[in-house]
Each structure stands twice: as C-alpha cells, then as structure tokens.
Short mmCIF file of C-alpha atoms and ligand atoms in Angstrom, two decimals:
data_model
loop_
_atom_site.label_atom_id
_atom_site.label_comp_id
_atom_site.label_asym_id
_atom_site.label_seq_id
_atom_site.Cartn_x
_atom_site.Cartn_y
_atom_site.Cartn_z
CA UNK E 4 -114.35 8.59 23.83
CA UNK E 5 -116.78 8.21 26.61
CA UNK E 6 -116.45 6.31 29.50
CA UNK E 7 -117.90 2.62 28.94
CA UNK E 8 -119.02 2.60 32.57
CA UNK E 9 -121.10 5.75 32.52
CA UNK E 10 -124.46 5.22 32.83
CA UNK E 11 -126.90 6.16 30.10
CA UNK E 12 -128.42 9.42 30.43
CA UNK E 13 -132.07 8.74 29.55
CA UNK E 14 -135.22 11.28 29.24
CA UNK E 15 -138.38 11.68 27.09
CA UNK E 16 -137.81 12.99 23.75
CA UNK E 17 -140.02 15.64 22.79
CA UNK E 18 -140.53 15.31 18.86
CA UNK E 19 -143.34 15.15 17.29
CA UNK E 20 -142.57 12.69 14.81
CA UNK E 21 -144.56 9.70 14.53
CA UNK E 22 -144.62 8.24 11.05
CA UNK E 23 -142.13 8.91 8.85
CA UNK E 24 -141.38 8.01 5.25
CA UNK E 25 -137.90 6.47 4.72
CA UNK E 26 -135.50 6.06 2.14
CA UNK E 27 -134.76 2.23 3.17
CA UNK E 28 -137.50 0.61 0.35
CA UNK E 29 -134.04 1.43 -2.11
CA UNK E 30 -133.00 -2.10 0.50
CA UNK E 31 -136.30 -3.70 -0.06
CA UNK E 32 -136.84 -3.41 3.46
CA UNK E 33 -139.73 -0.72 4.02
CA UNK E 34 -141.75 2.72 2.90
CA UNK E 35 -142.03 4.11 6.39
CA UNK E 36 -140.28 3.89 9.72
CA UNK E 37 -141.34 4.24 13.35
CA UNK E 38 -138.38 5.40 15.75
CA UNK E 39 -139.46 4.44 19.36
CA UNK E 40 -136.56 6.60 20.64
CA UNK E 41 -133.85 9.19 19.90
CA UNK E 42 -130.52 7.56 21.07
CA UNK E 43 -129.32 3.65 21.05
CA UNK E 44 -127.76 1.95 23.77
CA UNK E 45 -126.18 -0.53 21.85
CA UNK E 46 -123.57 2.68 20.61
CA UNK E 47 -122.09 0.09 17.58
CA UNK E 48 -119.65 1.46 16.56
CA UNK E 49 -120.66 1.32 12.86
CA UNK E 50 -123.69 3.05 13.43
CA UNK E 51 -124.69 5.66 10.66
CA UNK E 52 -128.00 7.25 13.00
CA UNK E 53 -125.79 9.72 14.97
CA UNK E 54 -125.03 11.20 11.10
CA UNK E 55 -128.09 11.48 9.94
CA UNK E 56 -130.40 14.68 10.44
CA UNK E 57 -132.53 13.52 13.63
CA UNK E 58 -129.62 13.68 15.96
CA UNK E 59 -127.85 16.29 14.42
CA UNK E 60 -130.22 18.85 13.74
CA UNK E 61 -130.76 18.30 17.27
CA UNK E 62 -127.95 18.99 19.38
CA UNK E 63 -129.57 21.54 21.71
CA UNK E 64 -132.73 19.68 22.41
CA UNK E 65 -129.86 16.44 23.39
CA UNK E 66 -127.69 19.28 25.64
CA UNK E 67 -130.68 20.34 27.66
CA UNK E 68 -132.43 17.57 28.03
CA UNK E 69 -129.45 14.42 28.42
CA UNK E 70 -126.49 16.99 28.84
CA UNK E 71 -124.80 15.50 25.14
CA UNK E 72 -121.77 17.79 23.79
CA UNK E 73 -120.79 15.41 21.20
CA UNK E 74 -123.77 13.69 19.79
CA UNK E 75 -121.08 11.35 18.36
CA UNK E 76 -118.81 10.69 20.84
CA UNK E 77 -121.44 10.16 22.94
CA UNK E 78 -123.72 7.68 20.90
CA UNK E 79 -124.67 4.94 23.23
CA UNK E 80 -125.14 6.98 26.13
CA UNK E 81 -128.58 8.90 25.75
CA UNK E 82 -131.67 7.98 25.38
CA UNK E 83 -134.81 10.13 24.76
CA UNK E 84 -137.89 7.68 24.79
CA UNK E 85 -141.25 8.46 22.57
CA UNK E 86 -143.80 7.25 25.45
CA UNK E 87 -146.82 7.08 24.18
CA UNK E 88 -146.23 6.60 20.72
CA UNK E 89 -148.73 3.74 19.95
CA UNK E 90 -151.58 6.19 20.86
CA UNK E 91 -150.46 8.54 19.33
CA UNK E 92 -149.86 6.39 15.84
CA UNK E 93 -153.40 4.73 16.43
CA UNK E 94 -154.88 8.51 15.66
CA UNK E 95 -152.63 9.23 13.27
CA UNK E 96 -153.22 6.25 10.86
CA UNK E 97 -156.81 6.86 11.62
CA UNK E 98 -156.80 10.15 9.83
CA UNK E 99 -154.34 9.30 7.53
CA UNK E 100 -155.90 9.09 3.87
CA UNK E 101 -153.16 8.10 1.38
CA UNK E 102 -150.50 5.27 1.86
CA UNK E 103 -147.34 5.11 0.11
CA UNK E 104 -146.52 1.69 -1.41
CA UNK E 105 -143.55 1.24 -3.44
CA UNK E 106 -142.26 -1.46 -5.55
CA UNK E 107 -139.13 -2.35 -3.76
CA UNK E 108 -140.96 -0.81 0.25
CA UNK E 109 -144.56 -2.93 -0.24
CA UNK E 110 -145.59 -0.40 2.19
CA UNK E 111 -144.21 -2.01 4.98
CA UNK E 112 -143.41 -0.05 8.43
CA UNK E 113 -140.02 -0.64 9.88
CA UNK E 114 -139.90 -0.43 13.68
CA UNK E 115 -137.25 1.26 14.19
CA UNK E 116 -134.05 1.09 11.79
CA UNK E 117 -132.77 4.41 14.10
CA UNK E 118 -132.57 2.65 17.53
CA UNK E 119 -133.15 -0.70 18.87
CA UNK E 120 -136.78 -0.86 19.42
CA UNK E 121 -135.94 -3.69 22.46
CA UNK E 122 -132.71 -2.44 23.70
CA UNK E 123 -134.52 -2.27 27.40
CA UNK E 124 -138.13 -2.36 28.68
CA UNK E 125 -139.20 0.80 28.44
CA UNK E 126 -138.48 0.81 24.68
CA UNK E 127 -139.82 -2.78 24.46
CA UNK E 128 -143.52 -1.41 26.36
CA UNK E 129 -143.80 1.31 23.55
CA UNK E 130 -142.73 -1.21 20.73
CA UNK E 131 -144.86 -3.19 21.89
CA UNK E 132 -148.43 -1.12 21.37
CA UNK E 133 -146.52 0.53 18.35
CA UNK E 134 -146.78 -3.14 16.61
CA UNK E 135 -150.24 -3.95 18.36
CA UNK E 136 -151.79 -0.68 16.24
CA UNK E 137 -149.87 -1.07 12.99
CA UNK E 138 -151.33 -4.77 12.81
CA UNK E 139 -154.98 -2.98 13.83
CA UNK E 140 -154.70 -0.72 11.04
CA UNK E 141 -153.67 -3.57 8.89
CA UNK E 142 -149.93 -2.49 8.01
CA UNK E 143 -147.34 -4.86 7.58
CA UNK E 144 -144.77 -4.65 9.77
CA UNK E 145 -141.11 -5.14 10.08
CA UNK E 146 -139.47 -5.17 13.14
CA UNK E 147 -135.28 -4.97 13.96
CA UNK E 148 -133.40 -5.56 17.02
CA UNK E 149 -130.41 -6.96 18.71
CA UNK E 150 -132.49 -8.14 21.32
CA UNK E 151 -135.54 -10.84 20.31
CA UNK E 152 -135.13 -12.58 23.43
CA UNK E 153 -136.77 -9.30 24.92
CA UNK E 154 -139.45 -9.12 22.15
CA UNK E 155 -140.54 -13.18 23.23
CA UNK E 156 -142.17 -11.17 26.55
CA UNK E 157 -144.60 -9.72 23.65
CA UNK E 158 -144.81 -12.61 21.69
CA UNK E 159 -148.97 -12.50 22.18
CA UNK E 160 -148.36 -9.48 19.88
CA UNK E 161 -146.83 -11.18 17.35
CA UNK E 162 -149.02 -14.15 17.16
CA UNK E 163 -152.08 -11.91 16.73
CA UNK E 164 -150.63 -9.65 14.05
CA UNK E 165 -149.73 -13.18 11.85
CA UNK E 166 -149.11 -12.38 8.52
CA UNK E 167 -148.91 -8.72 8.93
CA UNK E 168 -145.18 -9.10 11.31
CA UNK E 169 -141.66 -9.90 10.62
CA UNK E 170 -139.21 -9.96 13.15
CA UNK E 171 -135.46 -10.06 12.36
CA UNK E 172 -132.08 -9.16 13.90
CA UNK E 173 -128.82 -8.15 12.27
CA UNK E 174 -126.19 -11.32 12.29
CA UNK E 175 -123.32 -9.98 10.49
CA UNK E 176 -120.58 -13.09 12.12
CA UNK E 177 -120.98 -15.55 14.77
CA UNK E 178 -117.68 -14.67 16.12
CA UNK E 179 -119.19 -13.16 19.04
CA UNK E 180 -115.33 -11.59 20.26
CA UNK E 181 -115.52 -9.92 16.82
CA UNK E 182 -118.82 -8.59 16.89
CA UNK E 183 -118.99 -7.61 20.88
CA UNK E 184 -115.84 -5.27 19.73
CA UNK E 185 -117.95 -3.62 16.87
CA UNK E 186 -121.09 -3.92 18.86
CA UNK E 187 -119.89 -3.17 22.45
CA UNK E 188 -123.33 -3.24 24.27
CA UNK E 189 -125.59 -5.58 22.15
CA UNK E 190 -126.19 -9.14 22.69
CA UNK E 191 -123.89 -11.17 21.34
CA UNK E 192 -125.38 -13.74 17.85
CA UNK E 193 -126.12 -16.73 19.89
CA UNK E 194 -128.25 -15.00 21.84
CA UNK E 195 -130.30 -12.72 18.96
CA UNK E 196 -130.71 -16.40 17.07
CA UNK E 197 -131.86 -17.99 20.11
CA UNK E 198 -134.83 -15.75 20.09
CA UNK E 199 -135.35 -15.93 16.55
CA UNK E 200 -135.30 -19.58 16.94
CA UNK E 201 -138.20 -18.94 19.92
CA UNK E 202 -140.52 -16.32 17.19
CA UNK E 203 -140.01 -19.06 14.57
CA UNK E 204 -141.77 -21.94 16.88
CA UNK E 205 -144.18 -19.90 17.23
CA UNK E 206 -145.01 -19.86 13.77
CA UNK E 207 -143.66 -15.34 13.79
CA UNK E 208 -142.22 -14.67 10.46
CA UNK E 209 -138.72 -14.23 10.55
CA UNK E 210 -135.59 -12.46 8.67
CA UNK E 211 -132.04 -12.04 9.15
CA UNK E 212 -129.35 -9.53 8.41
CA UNK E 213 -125.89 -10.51 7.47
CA UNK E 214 -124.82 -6.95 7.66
CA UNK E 215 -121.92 -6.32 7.03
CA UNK E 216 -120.22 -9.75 6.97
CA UNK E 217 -116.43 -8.78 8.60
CA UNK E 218 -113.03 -9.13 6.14
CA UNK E 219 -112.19 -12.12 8.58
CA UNK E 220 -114.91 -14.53 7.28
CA UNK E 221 -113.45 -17.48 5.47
CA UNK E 222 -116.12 -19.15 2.91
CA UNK E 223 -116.48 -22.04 5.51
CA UNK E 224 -116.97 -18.84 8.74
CA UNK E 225 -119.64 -18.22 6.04
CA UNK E 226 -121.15 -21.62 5.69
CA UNK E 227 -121.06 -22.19 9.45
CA UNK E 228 -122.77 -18.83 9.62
CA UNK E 229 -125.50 -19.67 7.23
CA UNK E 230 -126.23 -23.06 8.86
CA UNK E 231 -126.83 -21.84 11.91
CA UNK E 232 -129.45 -19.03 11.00
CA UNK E 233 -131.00 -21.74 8.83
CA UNK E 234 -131.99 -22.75 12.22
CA UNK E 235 -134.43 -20.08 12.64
CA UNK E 236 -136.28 -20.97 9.11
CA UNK E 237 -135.56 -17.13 7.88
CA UNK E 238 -138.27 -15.79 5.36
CA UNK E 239 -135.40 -13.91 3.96
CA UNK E 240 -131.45 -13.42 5.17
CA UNK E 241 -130.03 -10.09 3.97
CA UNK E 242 -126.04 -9.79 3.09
CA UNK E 243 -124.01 -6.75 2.70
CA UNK E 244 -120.38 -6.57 3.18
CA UNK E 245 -118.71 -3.38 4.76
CA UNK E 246 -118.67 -0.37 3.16
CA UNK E 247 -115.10 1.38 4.20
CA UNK E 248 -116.14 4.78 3.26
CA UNK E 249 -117.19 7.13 5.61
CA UNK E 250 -116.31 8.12 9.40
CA UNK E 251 -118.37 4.94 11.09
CA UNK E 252 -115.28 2.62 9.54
CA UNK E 253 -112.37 4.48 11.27
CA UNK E 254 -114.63 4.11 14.05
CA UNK E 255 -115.33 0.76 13.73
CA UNK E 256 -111.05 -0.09 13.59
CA UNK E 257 -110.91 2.18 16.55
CA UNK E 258 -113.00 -0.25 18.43
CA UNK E 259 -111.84 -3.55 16.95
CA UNK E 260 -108.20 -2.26 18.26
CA UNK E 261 -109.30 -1.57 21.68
CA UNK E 262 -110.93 -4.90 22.05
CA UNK E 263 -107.34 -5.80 20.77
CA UNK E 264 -109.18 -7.96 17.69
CA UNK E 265 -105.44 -7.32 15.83
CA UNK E 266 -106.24 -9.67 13.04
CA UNK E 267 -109.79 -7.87 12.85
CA UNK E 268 -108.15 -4.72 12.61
CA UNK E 269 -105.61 -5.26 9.65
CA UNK E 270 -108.24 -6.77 7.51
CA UNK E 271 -110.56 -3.93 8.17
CA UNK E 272 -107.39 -1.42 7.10
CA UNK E 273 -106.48 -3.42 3.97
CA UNK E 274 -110.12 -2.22 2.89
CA UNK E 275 -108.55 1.27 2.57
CA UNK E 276 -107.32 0.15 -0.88
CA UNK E 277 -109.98 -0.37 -3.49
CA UNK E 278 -108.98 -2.84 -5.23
CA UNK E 279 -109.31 -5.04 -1.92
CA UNK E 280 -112.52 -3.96 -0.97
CA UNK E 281 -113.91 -4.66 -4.00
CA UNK E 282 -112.25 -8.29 -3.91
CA UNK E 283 -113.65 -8.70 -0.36
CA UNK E 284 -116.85 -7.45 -1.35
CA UNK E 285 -117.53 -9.21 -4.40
CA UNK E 286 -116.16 -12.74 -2.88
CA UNK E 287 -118.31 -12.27 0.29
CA UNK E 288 -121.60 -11.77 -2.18
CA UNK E 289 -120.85 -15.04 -4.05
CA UNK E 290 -120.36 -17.23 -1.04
CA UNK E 291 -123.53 -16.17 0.29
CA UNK E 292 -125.11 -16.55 -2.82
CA UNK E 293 -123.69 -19.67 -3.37
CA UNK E 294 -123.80 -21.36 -0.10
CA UNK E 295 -127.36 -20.13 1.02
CA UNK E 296 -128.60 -21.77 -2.62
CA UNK E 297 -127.10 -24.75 -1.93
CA UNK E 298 -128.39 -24.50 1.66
CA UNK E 299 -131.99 -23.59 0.26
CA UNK E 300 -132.18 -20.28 1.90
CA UNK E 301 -134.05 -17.60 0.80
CA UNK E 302 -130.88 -14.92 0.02
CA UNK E 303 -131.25 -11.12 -0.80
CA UNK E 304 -128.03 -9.87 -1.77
CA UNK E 305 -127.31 -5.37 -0.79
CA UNK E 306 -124.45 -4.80 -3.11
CA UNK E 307 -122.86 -1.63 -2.95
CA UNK E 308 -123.77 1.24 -5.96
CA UNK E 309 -120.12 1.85 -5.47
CA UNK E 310 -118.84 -1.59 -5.73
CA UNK E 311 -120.94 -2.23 -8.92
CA UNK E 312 -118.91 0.49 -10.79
CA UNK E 313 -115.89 -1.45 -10.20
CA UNK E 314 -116.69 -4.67 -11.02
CA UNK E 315 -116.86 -6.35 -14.71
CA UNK E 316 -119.76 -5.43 -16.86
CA UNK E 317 -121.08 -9.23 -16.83
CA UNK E 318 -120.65 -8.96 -12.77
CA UNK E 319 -122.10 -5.80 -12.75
CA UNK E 320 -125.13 -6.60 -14.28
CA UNK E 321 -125.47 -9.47 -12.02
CA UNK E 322 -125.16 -7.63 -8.91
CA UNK E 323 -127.80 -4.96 -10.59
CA UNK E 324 -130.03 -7.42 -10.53
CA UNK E 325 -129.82 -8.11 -6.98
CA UNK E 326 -130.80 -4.05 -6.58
CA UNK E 327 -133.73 -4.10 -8.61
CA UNK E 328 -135.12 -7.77 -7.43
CA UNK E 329 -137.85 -7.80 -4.47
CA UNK E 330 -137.39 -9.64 -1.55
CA UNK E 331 -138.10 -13.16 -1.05
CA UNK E 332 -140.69 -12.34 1.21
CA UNK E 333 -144.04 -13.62 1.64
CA UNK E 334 -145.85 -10.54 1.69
CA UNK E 335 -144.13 -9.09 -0.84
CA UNK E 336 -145.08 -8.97 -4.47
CA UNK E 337 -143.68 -10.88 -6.81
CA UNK E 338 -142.92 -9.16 -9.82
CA UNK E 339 -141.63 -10.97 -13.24
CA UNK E 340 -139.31 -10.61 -14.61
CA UNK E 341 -137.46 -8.18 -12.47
CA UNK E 342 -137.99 -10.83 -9.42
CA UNK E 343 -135.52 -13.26 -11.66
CA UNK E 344 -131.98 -12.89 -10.69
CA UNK E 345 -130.20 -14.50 -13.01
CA UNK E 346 -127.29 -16.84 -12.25
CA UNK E 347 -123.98 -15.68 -11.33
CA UNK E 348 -121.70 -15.79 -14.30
CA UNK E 349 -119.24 -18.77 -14.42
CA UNK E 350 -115.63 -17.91 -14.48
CA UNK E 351 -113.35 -18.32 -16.56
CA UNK E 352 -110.01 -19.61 -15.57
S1 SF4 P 409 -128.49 -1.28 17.36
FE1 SF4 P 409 -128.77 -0.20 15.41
S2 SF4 P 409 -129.38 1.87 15.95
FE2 SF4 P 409 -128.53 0.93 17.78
S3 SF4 P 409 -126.38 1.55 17.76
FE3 SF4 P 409 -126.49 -0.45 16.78
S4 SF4 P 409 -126.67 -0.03 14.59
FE4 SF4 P 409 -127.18 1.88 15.70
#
C-alpha cells in the first residue's frame, strides 16, 4: 500500500480527450462526461476509475510522467491535470454538429465522474471555465465532488449558468469515522452538505448521492441521514447500496480494518454471502424509499441488475421500475408512464 504521507505526484496529462460519451445515462445521471484530470486525490478506497480503461491503458504515460508502478496501489497519489481544457471544449462544441440525447442521459455533461473536479485549486480553476463554456454553449450540466465548499469560490459561475447547473456530492453515511476510513482523503459529510447548503441559498440546483449507503446503517442512521440532506433542498438524492463484487470491496474492508472500524468491517464481510447482500440491499432501498416519501424528498432509487435477479418477481418488478424511471429532475423530461414508479408492494406477514 502506499505511504499515506507521501505527497502526490502531480503533472499535466497529455490526452487529448475532451468530450467524451459515457455509459452513466444507464444511472440517469448524464450522456457525456468531462474529466478535468487523470488521477484523484481523494484515493477512496471503493473507487472503480483506476479499473477502467483511462488509467489502465495508460500505465506508461503514468510511469514517465508521475513515476506510478501500480496504477492501483497507487490511486490517490498522482495527478495529471487537463489545463486548458475549457478552451479547448469552447472550440470543440463550436464545431461539434450532432448531440447525443438519451432518454435516461437528457444530454447532460457530467463534470467529472473520473476524478474530483474540486479536489484542489488547480482542478477547481479548470472546472471552473469547463462549466462557464458548457453553460455558453447551452448544455446542461452536472457537476460531482467531495468538495462544494471549494466550488462556493466559483459560485458567480453557477449563478450565471441557472437552470443549465446541478451541483451535487456523494453522501453515502454521516458517520464521518466510517466514511473518512473508506474515503481517506475527502472531506468528511458535514462539510460536503455545508456547501451544498451554501449553492442551495443561492438559489444553484442541487443533488445528492447516497452511494453506497454502508451495512451499518440502522433505518433511523437512515432517517437521520435523510433529514439532514433535506437541509440542502436536493432536486434529487440518489441511493445505491454496496455492491460486494469486484476487487474495490476487498479494498474497501482493507481500509475499514486499518481505520480499525471492526464493526464496519464484519458487516461489510457478511456481504460475501448472497443471501445477505441481497437482504441488506433490498432493506436499504425500502427505507430510503420509504423515509424520503414520507420526508417529501425527491428519491431515485440505483438498484443493482444483479440484485433484481434475486429478489421476488413482484419486488423485482418494482425495483425495474426504478431502472427505467427518469430522474426527478427539473430539467429532465418527464415521460408517462415509464416516469410512474409504482408503489412498493405491501408484505405479507
Ligand atoms: S472522489 Fe470519486 S474519483 Fe476520486 S477517488 Fe473518490 S470515488 Fe474515485
């Protein structure tokens, strides 16, 4: 593992990507992304991005330029900046002829789902005119990070792209001893709500991501939860539970052990079994459900392709619906009937 102390090895990143189309409109959440960076400093330990083709399809462009051997290992501890991205956008969308515009992506632009577009200033100033051009051109915009109290230094930005700008941050628990183990570098939840909070009086969109809500969440951690991100008048709050499958999750009880989060750690491993991840999963979608209903939230449930196969057929369907529905949002379209979710089937004792 690499050395939490060690600084982060930081350079400009030579790609020539600029727009790219993305995969994440299957969440509702956009038809194109804008990465401001190759390489996170946050390093969560739960992060899929060092998997996925733009880090490793690059791993001697990362040795020779940030001296990476493990572009796993060593996520959290390189960063290769896109300066001069906005400009570079600005030109392209001015050329660009054809827009994609899915059902379930609206067209939207996600800045940027593979790095924290405010994890430090220098990612913040190229956010920053990457957002000021998308709202030129007219392209709604959603942007993610850890960090909104660091977006509120562009918050001129935001006003002036109005409806065309979301801002949200991922909130998967406010237990921040739980969270700063999975996330070791991020900000903890107070302080991401706090500057949701800040966007939202100043009349910036907002949306939140419950993702993924931890095995250690009672349905009252849940409520609490919801409460407080009611605070920041969310246009739309996102749940997922976790997904044990994959590397990231041996990862992720790696880290929960080292922060010595025991309790954290055995719920996480009693996920291993199947029948408890889908009872996990399943419960954590109906409290959310439930409580941000009763709460008057505007929920939009990610349930699991997986999980669905695993579930009853009159749960299944219900949790299909969730897939196929559009989010809440404002700028979104609403389609009938496949907008309608229908209610979550009563059962039986
Ligand atoms: S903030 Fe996002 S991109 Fe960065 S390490 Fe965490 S999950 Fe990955």
């Amino acid at each position: 593992m690499s050395n939490p102390h060690e600084e982060v090895r930081t350079s400009e990143d030579p790609t020539k990507a600029i727009l790219s189309e993305s995969g994440l409109n299957s969440k509702h959440l956009c038809d194109y992304v804008v990465n401001v960076a190759t390489g996170c400093r946050h390093g969560c330990k739960f992060c899929y991005v060092p998997s996925t083709p733009n880090i490793r399809a690059r791993p001697d462009m990362l040795k020779n330029k940030v001296g990476v051997n493990n572009t796993q290992k060593e996520w959290g501890k390189y960063v290769l900046y896109r300066t001069g991205l906005g400009d570079r956008l600005d030109e392209h969308l001015e050329n660009k002829r054809t827009w994609r515009e899915t059902r379930r992506g609206q067209g939207v632009v996600g800045v940027s789902f593979s790095t924290d577009c405010y994890m430090d200033g220098k990612a913040g100033e190229i956010t920053r005119n990457v957002v000021e051009t998308l709202s030129k051109h007219e392209k709604y915009t959603r942007v993610l990070t850890r960090n909104p109290i660091l977006a509120l230094q562009d918050i001129d930005v935001f006003e002036e792209a109005g409806e065309y700008v979301t801002i949200g941050s991922s909130i998967p628990s406010m237990k921040s001893d739980e969270v700063g183990a999975i996330e070791p570098n991020a900000p903890a939840p107070e302080h991401r709500l706090r500057g949701l909070k800040e966007f939202d009086k100043h009349g910036v969109q907002t949306f939140v991501s419950m993702s993924p809500t931890y095995p250690t969440q009672s349905k009252s951690d849940l409520r609490s939860q919801l409460e407080r991100i009611a605070e920041c008048n969310p246009a739309v709050v996102f749940h997922e539970p976790i997904n044990p499958r994959g590397g990231n999750f041996e990862m992720t009880v790696q880290a929960a052990r080292d922060a010595g989060e025991d309790e954290l750690v055995t719920e996480l491993k009693r996920l291993s079994d199947r029948d408890n991840w889908v009872e996990y999963a399943t419960k954590h979608l109906r409290w959310v459900h439930e409580i941000g209903t009763e709460l008057g939230l505007p929920i939009h449930l990610w349930p699991d392709k997986q999980l669905i196969k695993h579930v009853s057929e009159e749960e299944a369907v219900w949790l299909q619906s969730w897939r196929d529905r559009q989010s809440p949002e404002e700028f979104a379209e609403r389609e009938m009937p496949s907008n309608t979710v229908p209610s979550y089937p009563v059962e039986s004792d």
